Amino acid sequence: MFESKAGILFIAGIGFFALAFVSNALVPVLMYRDLPEQTAEEVVNPKLLYQVKELSWRFPVAFEEHVGAPDEDDDAAWKETAASLLRLGRQVYIGEGCWHCHSQFVRPVSNESKRWGPVSKTEEYENELQRPVMFGTRRVGPDLSREGGRRSSDWHAVHFFNPEWVSPDSPMPRYTWLFDGSPQRPNKRGLALIAYIQWLGSWLDSYPYYEELDVLREQDF
Amino acid sequence: MITNETTSTTTDPSELVDERLVRWYFLAACTFLGVSMLGGLLMAFQLVHWNPLNGIELLAPGRWRMVHTNAVAYGFLANAFLGALHWAVPRLTLHQVASRALSYFIFFAWQAIVLLTAAGIIFGPSLQTSQWVAAAASKYHLAMSLGAQGLEWGETPFWIDPVALLGLALVAYNFMVPIARAKPPLYVTMWYFMAAFVWTFLTYAMGNLMPEYHVAGTSAGAVGGLFIHDLVGLFVTPLGWGLMYYFVPIMLKKPIWSHGLSLVGFWGLAFFYPLNGIHHFLYTPIPMFLQYGAVIATVAVELVVTTVIVNFFGTLWGNGRAVVTNLPVRWFYTGMIFYFLTCLQCAMQVTLTFQKLIHFTDWVVGHAHLVMFGVFSMWLFGIMTYLFPRLLGRNWYSHALLEWHYWLSALGVLVMATDLILAGLFQGYFWASLQPWDVSLVGSYPFWVTRVFAGLAMFLGFLCFVYNLWMTYRGVRSPAAEATPASATWLG
Ligand code: HEM
């Protein structure tokens, strides 16, 4: 059996693979099958809606041109706009490889919850925008799972255009192609990425506690 | 147990092996390795602020980092493995592959897959907002972009996945036919190859379909962990070890030391390796009991690996000088030492204690280079060093250049890995002590600079190899090579 073709093919090849698949993949899948997977529309929350509207005030020309601002009071339309920005923003985030330099989960160790706020929970990831999940494997830059609302959208615009302008030691690459020539004019991808970043963590009741942290306050924000 | 010598003398191997195809695969592998190294260097330069191309969309370091890892896995390792398989499988089974025409079809299809993957990663994000993509996306409800998908080593754009799966199925068929025809008992190498054909296909299907289409969130994380792990453990590792079981006895002209240990090694790997998946995502919201399971299985793998290493050093016993006098053997055994070191490192880093500190840091990147370059690339370089003279029907142009290739690669990766592992410890402490993020960037800087130079050394070594190959191809013989009659033994 141990040296026969059938043994190797069926026991090692298929059997052991299946065993690992069941125990390492299927078990969590089944455990979480009752958690509904939310769509992008469902994860739009008031904080994000505000951020998106704010984008349209801050970059009126760009927003009008690339996204098209709905009527101020038409909440359903804003919601739809926000959801489509989230979808596109996530694609930009993946396509540009942001996730190879930034993680999206706060671990219960190494003082991470002091730096970034509440430890990540399963429920936070059960949505369309976490397919595949953006846990990440490397942190050249900080974790982003609680980034939403931490900085203003124009900070992000300038930072994406040229990170060294706001963070002189930053090795983060420039993303000038997310703009029409200047940080005041983000294009569609740029606006979507900013909206996506502002969404991260916006589902939590409280923003993280950066302000309580003395060492962090010394940083020149 | 059959030994390699008996198999290779009974039939005329030149009828069995399509040497042109082996050559083509090796050349394709070298081409993509060059591309990949340039991508790695681009990211390395970016990290130390020396990237003069910063801000050029199609040369975005983020995209090229994905080209780096994908070109290495599918362009270099897969191509080089396929070349070596086309050499080894027909010789071991005494049968040709299923179909030569199919072999050539696979060759071209595979290059197309690798090139299109790179093209998708580089151009996909730029096309994201163009009219026709938006139209297609809304028409077919595509949540995905034309560019990379968000899973490491699974970045292959979604429109290539089915083609790649078909390619893998054809590869398996093409090699399984001669294996099925071969008379038992099967040699160790064949166990590894057979299992690898099944595993690679299943792994690829799982990783490229499930987290993208079926499951989201934490479950997708578990599947993703299993995927990245299985790709290394069930595609690269078994093919690599299978080739070692084939080439090492040939070079040393004696059978593997212990058949029992070969059995333990294979079955241990087959059982424990796939169970490790979740160890890539420790401390995530994935249930803790699964995380513990993965940690234990990982430590078990280390024990299994030790038996394999013992087996190979047992084989070397008594022929130790071969490491000095025979260059391919030196590549192989250097790789094995690095393999042991990687696995030792793995046994430490998988513990929750270490994970606290080193997860997300450069420690992991050091680990990745140690195993991918220090082990599998080394083995493949050794195989190429041995095979090219046979494929081209002439001796290497320069032995000195071969030595340079060896030393620059070995020392380069040693420096790179040590440097990054140390950097990881520093980063871990900077983060845990709640220093501003900038502190960890400034603190990493000297390590990142060192990495650039280590990378340049590895690249230079590779250039020596390519230049040497070019001159050998053209049939030039350096005066020095003429003067060393011992070259035959030196190259195995
Ligand atoms: C010229 C030499 C090379 C240089 C300068 C280089 C540089 C890099 C850089 C900068 C990264 C990104 C690390 C990060 O995210 O912080 C990386 C990742 C990686 N490289 Fe290389 N690399 C080189 C050669 C190779 C080779 C030859 C291989 C494989 C055979 C390889 C395999 C990998 C892998 C697997 C990763 C992903 C690591 C992870 O995500 O943990 N590299 N490399």
Short mmCIF file of C-alpha atoms in Angstrom, two decimals, chain B residues 137-486:
data_model
loop_
_atom_site.label_atom_id
_atom_site.label_comp_id
_atom_site.label_asym_id
_atom_site.label_seq_id
_atom_site.Cartn_x
_atom_site.Cartn_y
_atom_site.Cartn_z
CA ALA B 137 -18.57 44.01 -14.86
CA SER B 138 -22.15 45.15 -14.51
CA LYS B 139 -23.37 42.80 -17.23
CA TYR B 140 -21.77 39.68 -15.78
CA HIS B 141 -21.88 40.76 -12.14
CA LEU B 142 -18.13 40.54 -11.79
CA ALA B 143 -16.93 41.67 -8.43
CA MET B 144 -13.37 41.14 -9.52
CA SER B 145 -11.00 43.34 -11.43
CA LEU B 146 -9.06 42.37 -14.51
CA GLY B 147 -5.95 42.70 -12.42
CA ALA B 148 -4.65 40.79 -9.45
CA GLN B 149 -6.91 38.94 -7.06
CA GLY B 150 -6.41 39.46 -3.38
CA LEU B 151 -4.69 36.28 -2.32
CA GLU B 152 -0.95 35.90 -2.17
CA TRP B 153 0.26 33.62 -5.00
CA GLY B 154 -3.37 33.44 -6.08
CA GLU B 155 -3.13 36.86 -7.71
CA THR B 156 -3.54 35.20 -11.10
CA PRO B 157 -6.38 37.25 -12.64
CA PHE B 158 -9.71 35.46 -12.56
CA TRP B 159 -9.93 35.15 -16.33
CA ILE B 160 -6.72 33.09 -16.39
CA ASP B 161 -7.64 30.71 -13.59
CA PRO B 162 -9.66 28.27 -15.73
CA VAL B 163 -6.90 28.14 -18.34
CA ALA B 164 -4.27 27.52 -15.70
CA LEU B 165 -6.38 24.75 -14.18
CA LEU B 166 -6.76 23.12 -17.55
CA GLY B 167 -3.00 23.41 -18.05
CA LEU B 168 -2.32 21.72 -14.72
CA ALA B 169 -4.75 18.92 -15.56
CA LEU B 170 -2.98 18.34 -18.88
CA VAL B 171 0.42 18.32 -17.18
CA ALA B 172 -0.83 15.70 -14.76
CA TYR B 173 -2.25 13.59 -17.58
CA ASN B 174 0.88 13.87 -19.69
CA PHE B 175 3.09 12.52 -16.91
CA MET B 176 0.64 10.16 -15.28
CA VAL B 177 0.40 8.03 -18.40
CA PRO B 178 4.06 6.94 -18.36
CA ILE B 179 3.85 6.47 -14.60
CA ALA B 180 0.78 4.28 -14.99
CA ARG B 181 2.57 2.21 -17.62
CA ALA B 182 5.70 1.74 -15.52
CA LYS B 183 6.24 -1.61 -13.86
CA PRO B 184 6.16 -1.56 -10.07
CA PRO B 185 7.81 -1.13 -7.66
CA LEU B 186 7.78 2.62 -7.97
CA TYR B 187 10.92 4.50 -7.08
CA VAL B 188 10.65 7.13 -4.30
CA THR B 189 10.81 9.98 -6.79
CA MET B 190 7.66 8.72 -8.43
CA TRP B 191 5.73 8.77 -5.16
CA TYR B 192 6.48 12.43 -4.79
CA PHE B 193 5.71 13.26 -8.40
CA MET B 194 2.42 11.37 -8.49
CA ALA B 195 1.18 12.98 -5.34
CA ALA B 196 2.36 16.39 -6.52
CA PHE B 197 0.34 16.22 -9.73
CA VAL B 198 -2.84 15.55 -7.80
CA TRP B 199 -2.07 18.04 -5.06
CA THR B 200 -1.10 20.92 -7.32
CA PHE B 201 -4.30 20.70 -9.26
CA LEU B 202 -6.48 20.46 -6.16
CA THR B 203 -4.60 23.22 -4.37
CA TYR B 204 -4.83 25.57 -7.29
CA ALA B 205 -8.53 24.93 -7.72
CA MET B 206 -9.21 25.43 -4.03
CA GLY B 207 -7.24 28.65 -3.65
CA ASN B 208 -8.30 30.33 -6.84
CA LEU B 209 -11.97 29.53 -6.68
CA MET B 210 -13.16 29.27 -3.09
CA PRO B 211 -12.07 32.54 -1.44
CA GLU B 212 -13.06 34.46 -4.55
CA TYR B 213 -16.42 32.93 -5.28
CA HIS B 214 -17.73 30.89 -2.38
CA VAL B 215 -16.70 32.10 1.02
CA ALA B 216 -15.93 35.46 2.53
CA GLY B 217 -14.28 36.70 5.67
CA THR B 218 -12.64 34.48 8.22
CA SER B 219 -13.44 31.27 6.35
CA ALA B 220 -11.81 32.73 3.27
CA GLY B 221 -8.79 33.39 5.47
CA ALA B 222 -8.65 29.75 6.49
CA VAL B 223 -8.90 28.60 2.88
CA GLY B 224 -6.34 31.19 1.82
CA GLY B 225 -3.90 30.03 4.49
CA LEU B 226 -4.31 26.48 3.33
CA PHE B 227 -3.71 27.59 -0.24
CA ILE B 228 -0.47 29.52 0.29
CA HIS B 229 0.79 26.75 2.43
CA ASP B 230 -0.16 23.91 0.12
CA LEU B 231 1.33 25.66 -2.86
CA VAL B 232 4.71 25.58 -1.16
CA GLY B 233 4.19 22.26 0.57
CA LEU B 234 2.32 20.22 -1.99
CA PHE B 235 3.57 21.65 -5.28
CA VAL B 236 7.09 22.98 -4.80
CA THR B 237 8.28 20.72 -1.98
CA PRO B 238 7.35 17.27 -3.35
CA LEU B 239 8.66 18.09 -6.82
CA GLY B 240 11.86 19.39 -5.30
CA TRP B 241 12.42 16.38 -3.06
CA GLY B 242 11.41 14.00 -5.81
CA LEU B 243 14.13 15.45 -7.99
CA MET B 244 16.66 15.17 -5.18
CA TYR B 245 15.83 11.49 -4.72
CA TYR B 246 16.51 11.13 -8.43
CA PHE B 247 19.63 13.23 -8.97
CA VAL B 248 21.56 12.72 -5.74
CA PRO B 249 21.99 8.92 -6.14
CA ILE B 250 23.00 9.43 -9.76
CA MET B 251 25.64 11.97 -8.86
CA LEU B 252 26.99 9.98 -5.94
CA LYS B 253 26.66 6.70 -7.83
CA LYS B 254 25.00 4.87 -4.98
CA PRO B 255 21.48 4.24 -3.75
CA ILE B 256 19.68 6.30 -1.15
CA TRP B 257 20.86 5.38 2.34
CA SER B 258 17.63 4.11 3.87
CA HIS B 259 14.48 3.04 2.14
CA GLY B 260 12.61 3.05 5.44
CA LEU B 261 13.44 6.69 6.02
CA SER B 262 12.32 7.53 2.49
CA LEU B 263 8.97 6.02 3.35
CA VAL B 264 8.73 7.93 6.61
CA GLY B 265 9.66 11.14 4.84
CA PHE B 266 7.09 10.79 2.11
CA TRP B 267 4.16 9.68 4.21
CA GLY B 268 4.98 12.08 7.00
CA LEU B 269 5.03 14.95 4.57
CA ALA B 270 1.84 13.83 2.87
CA PHE B 271 -0.01 13.58 6.15
CA PHE B 272 1.24 16.53 8.16
CA TYR B 273 2.08 19.15 5.57
CA PRO B 274 -1.46 19.92 4.40
CA LEU B 275 -2.64 20.24 8.00
CA ASN B 276 -0.47 23.31 8.52
CA GLY B 277 -2.52 25.81 6.56
CA ILE B 278 -3.87 27.97 9.32
CA HIS B 279 -0.44 28.65 10.79
CA HIS B 280 -0.23 31.59 8.38
CA PHE B 281 -3.04 33.34 10.19
CA LEU B 282 -2.42 32.84 13.87
CA TYR B 283 -4.18 35.23 16.25
CA THR B 284 -6.77 36.01 13.60
CA PRO B 285 -10.45 35.45 14.37
CA ILE B 286 -10.10 31.90 12.97
CA PRO B 287 -11.16 29.56 15.83
CA MET B 288 -8.35 29.01 18.28
CA PHE B 289 -8.54 25.20 18.36
CA LEU B 290 -7.83 25.14 14.63
CA GLN B 291 -4.85 27.40 15.17
CA TYR B 292 -3.48 25.07 17.84
CA GLY B 293 -3.95 22.12 15.51
CA ALA B 294 -1.97 23.82 12.79
CA VAL B 295 0.84 24.66 15.21
CA ILE B 296 1.14 21.06 16.33
CA ALA B 297 1.07 19.73 12.77
CA THR B 298 3.81 22.19 11.88
CA VAL B 299 6.09 20.96 14.62
CA ALA B 300 5.41 17.42 13.40
CA VAL B 301 6.58 18.40 9.92
CA GLU B 302 9.88 19.48 11.39
CA LEU B 303 10.43 15.99 12.78
CA VAL B 304 9.61 14.46 9.43
CA VAL B 305 11.97 16.83 7.67
CA THR B 306 14.75 15.82 9.99
CA THR B 307 14.37 12.19 8.91
CA VAL B 308 14.66 13.20 5.27
CA ILE B 309 17.75 15.27 5.93
CA VAL B 310 19.31 12.40 7.89
CA ASN B 311 18.58 10.10 4.97
CA PHE B 312 20.34 12.36 2.50
CA PHE B 313 23.33 12.98 4.70
CA GLY B 314 23.47 9.25 5.29
CA THR B 315 23.71 8.88 1.54
CA LEU B 316 26.48 11.43 1.36
CA TRP B 317 28.38 9.69 4.15
CA GLY B 318 31.69 8.42 2.84
CA ASN B 319 31.53 10.62 -0.25
CA GLY B 320 31.77 13.94 1.57
CA ARG B 321 34.39 15.27 -0.79
CA ALA B 322 31.83 15.29 -3.57
CA VAL B 323 30.54 18.52 -2.05
CA VAL B 324 33.84 20.13 -2.94
CA THR B 325 34.57 18.39 -6.19
CA ASN B 326 31.14 18.08 -7.73
CA LEU B 327 29.30 21.34 -8.28
CA PRO B 328 25.74 20.00 -8.68
CA VAL B 329 26.14 17.98 -5.50
CA ARG B 330 27.32 21.11 -3.77
CA TRP B 331 24.22 23.01 -4.94
CA PHE B 332 22.01 20.15 -3.75
CA TYR B 333 23.53 19.81 -0.31
CA THR B 334 23.74 23.54 0.27
CA GLY B 335 20.05 23.63 -0.47
CA MET B 336 19.46 20.85 2.01
CA ILE B 337 21.32 22.65 4.74
CA PHE B 338 19.23 25.72 4.04
CA TYR B 339 16.16 23.51 4.08
CA PHE B 340 17.02 22.26 7.51
CA LEU B 341 17.63 25.82 8.72
CA THR B 342 14.34 27.01 7.26
CA CYS B 343 12.46 24.23 8.97
CA LEU B 344 14.20 24.88 12.22
CA GLN B 345 13.21 28.51 11.89
CA CYS B 346 9.70 27.38 11.10
CA ALA B 347 9.44 25.29 14.25
CA MET B 348 10.25 28.41 16.25
CA GLN B 349 8.23 30.97 14.38
CA VAL B 350 5.10 28.86 14.40
CA THR B 351 4.83 28.98 18.18
CA LEU B 352 2.40 31.54 19.49
CA THR B 353 5.17 33.11 21.54
CA PHE B 354 7.20 33.91 18.45
CA GLN B 355 4.16 34.85 16.43
CA LYS B 356 3.42 37.72 18.78
CA LEU B 357 6.68 39.28 17.83
CA ILE B 358 7.51 38.31 14.30
CA HIS B 359 4.24 38.04 12.44
CA PHE B 360 3.90 40.73 9.74
CA THR B 361 7.59 41.59 9.96
CA ASP B 362 10.52 41.06 7.62
CA TRP B 363 11.29 37.87 9.53
CA VAL B 364 8.71 36.15 7.37
CA VAL B 365 10.14 37.63 4.20
CA GLY B 366 13.56 36.33 5.24
CA HIS B 367 12.02 32.92 5.74
CA ALA B 368 10.38 33.05 2.30
CA HIS B 369 13.66 33.84 0.53
CA LEU B 370 15.58 31.28 2.49
CA VAL B 371 13.25 28.53 1.38
CA MET B 372 12.36 29.67 -2.12
CA PHE B 373 15.78 30.81 -3.19
CA GLY B 374 18.08 29.06 -0.72
CA VAL B 375 16.49 25.67 -1.22
CA PHE B 376 14.43 25.16 -4.32
CA SER B 377 16.20 27.59 -6.61
CA MET B 378 19.53 26.11 -5.52
CA TRP B 379 18.40 22.62 -6.36
CA LEU B 380 17.17 23.74 -9.73
CA PHE B 381 20.41 25.59 -10.42
CA GLY B 382 22.25 22.40 -9.54
CA ILE B 383 20.10 20.42 -11.92
CA MET B 384 20.61 22.96 -14.69
CA THR B 385 24.34 23.03 -14.10
CA TYR B 386 24.36 19.25 -14.49
CA LEU B 387 21.97 19.04 -17.42
CA PHE B 388 22.89 21.91 -19.72
CA PRO B 389 26.16 20.33 -20.90
CA ARG B 390 24.19 17.19 -21.68
CA LEU B 391 21.43 19.06 -23.40
CA LEU B 392 23.79 21.13 -25.48
CA GLY B 393 26.31 18.40 -26.09
CA ARG B 394 29.25 20.47 -24.97
CA ASN B 395 31.01 21.55 -21.82
CA TRP B 396 30.34 24.73 -19.96
CA TYR B 397 32.10 27.77 -21.33
CA SER B 398 33.57 28.69 -17.99
CA HIS B 399 33.82 26.86 -14.71
CA ALA B 400 34.94 29.99 -12.94
CA LEU B 401 31.63 31.63 -13.82
CA LEU B 402 29.77 28.61 -12.47
CA GLU B 403 31.65 29.03 -9.22
CA TRP B 404 30.80 32.71 -9.15
CA HIS B 405 27.15 31.85 -9.66
CA TYR B 406 27.28 29.45 -6.75
CA TRP B 407 29.08 31.71 -4.32
CA LEU B 408 27.18 34.89 -5.13
CA SER B 409 23.87 33.05 -4.79
CA ALA B 410 24.74 31.17 -1.63
CA LEU B 411 26.27 34.12 0.18
CA GLY B 412 23.68 36.51 -1.21
CA VAL B 413 20.76 34.57 0.12
CA LEU B 414 22.49 33.86 3.40
CA VAL B 415 23.09 37.57 3.96
CA MET B 416 19.59 38.47 2.80
CA ALA B 417 17.89 35.95 5.05
CA THR B 418 19.96 36.73 8.13
CA ASP B 419 19.48 40.42 7.58
CA LEU B 420 15.72 40.20 7.15
CA ILE B 421 15.26 37.83 10.07
CA LEU B 422 17.11 40.26 12.30
CA ALA B 423 15.16 43.17 10.86
CA GLY B 424 11.98 41.30 11.74
CA LEU B 425 12.97 41.07 15.40
CA PHE B 426 13.67 44.80 15.54
CA GLN B 427 10.40 45.65 13.82
CA GLY B 428 8.49 43.38 16.19
CA TYR B 429 9.94 45.13 19.22
CA PHE B 430 9.44 48.61 17.78
CA TRP B 431 5.77 47.87 17.19
CA ALA B 432 5.11 46.15 20.50
CA SER B 433 6.72 49.02 22.40
CA LEU B 434 4.25 51.43 20.79
CA GLN B 435 6.86 53.65 19.20
CA PRO B 436 5.58 55.88 16.42
CA TRP B 437 5.49 54.01 13.14
CA ASP B 438 8.28 56.15 11.73
CA VAL B 439 10.68 54.73 14.28
CA SER B 440 10.25 51.27 12.83
CA LEU B 441 10.83 52.63 9.33
CA VAL B 442 14.00 54.45 10.28
CA GLY B 443 15.13 51.42 12.26
CA SER B 444 14.56 49.12 9.29
CA TYR B 445 16.49 51.31 6.92
CA PRO B 446 19.98 49.81 7.40
CA PHE B 447 18.53 46.33 7.05
CA TRP B 448 16.72 47.26 3.88
CA VAL B 449 19.92 48.74 2.43
CA THR B 450 21.75 45.51 3.21
CA ARG B 451 18.98 43.58 1.51
CA VAL B 452 19.41 45.63 -1.66
CA PHE B 453 23.06 44.65 -1.86
CA ALA B 454 22.39 41.02 -1.05
CA GLY B 455 19.77 41.04 -3.79
CA LEU B 456 22.19 42.63 -6.21
CA ALA B 457 24.70 39.89 -5.42
CA MET B 458 22.12 37.22 -6.15
CA PHE B 459 21.22 38.97 -9.37
CA LEU B 460 24.86 39.26 -10.37
CA GLY B 461 25.31 35.55 -9.75
CA PHE B 462 22.35 34.89 -11.98
CA LEU B 463 23.83 37.11 -14.69
CA CYS B 464 27.08 35.09 -14.51
CA PHE B 465 25.02 31.99 -15.13
CA VAL B 466 23.12 33.50 -18.05
CA TYR B 467 26.28 34.85 -19.68
CA ASN B 468 27.95 31.49 -19.23
CA LEU B 469 24.99 29.77 -20.78
CA TRP B 470 24.98 32.16 -23.71
CA MET B 471 28.66 31.54 -24.41
CA THR B 472 28.17 27.79 -24.05
CA TYR B 473 25.28 27.95 -26.48
CA ARG B 474 27.43 29.71 -29.01
CA GLY B 475 29.96 26.95 -28.61
CA VAL B 476 32.74 29.09 -27.25
CA ARG B 477 35.23 27.36 -24.97
CA SER B 478 37.28 29.45 -22.63
CA PRO B 479 40.98 28.64 -22.53
CA ALA B 480 40.73 27.87 -18.83
CA ALA B 481 38.10 25.19 -19.40
CA GLU B 482 40.29 23.46 -21.99
CA ALA B 483 43.03 23.25 -19.43
CA THR B 484 41.02 21.36 -16.79
CA PRO B 485 40.58 17.76 -17.81
CA ALA B 486 38.93 17.01 -14.47
#
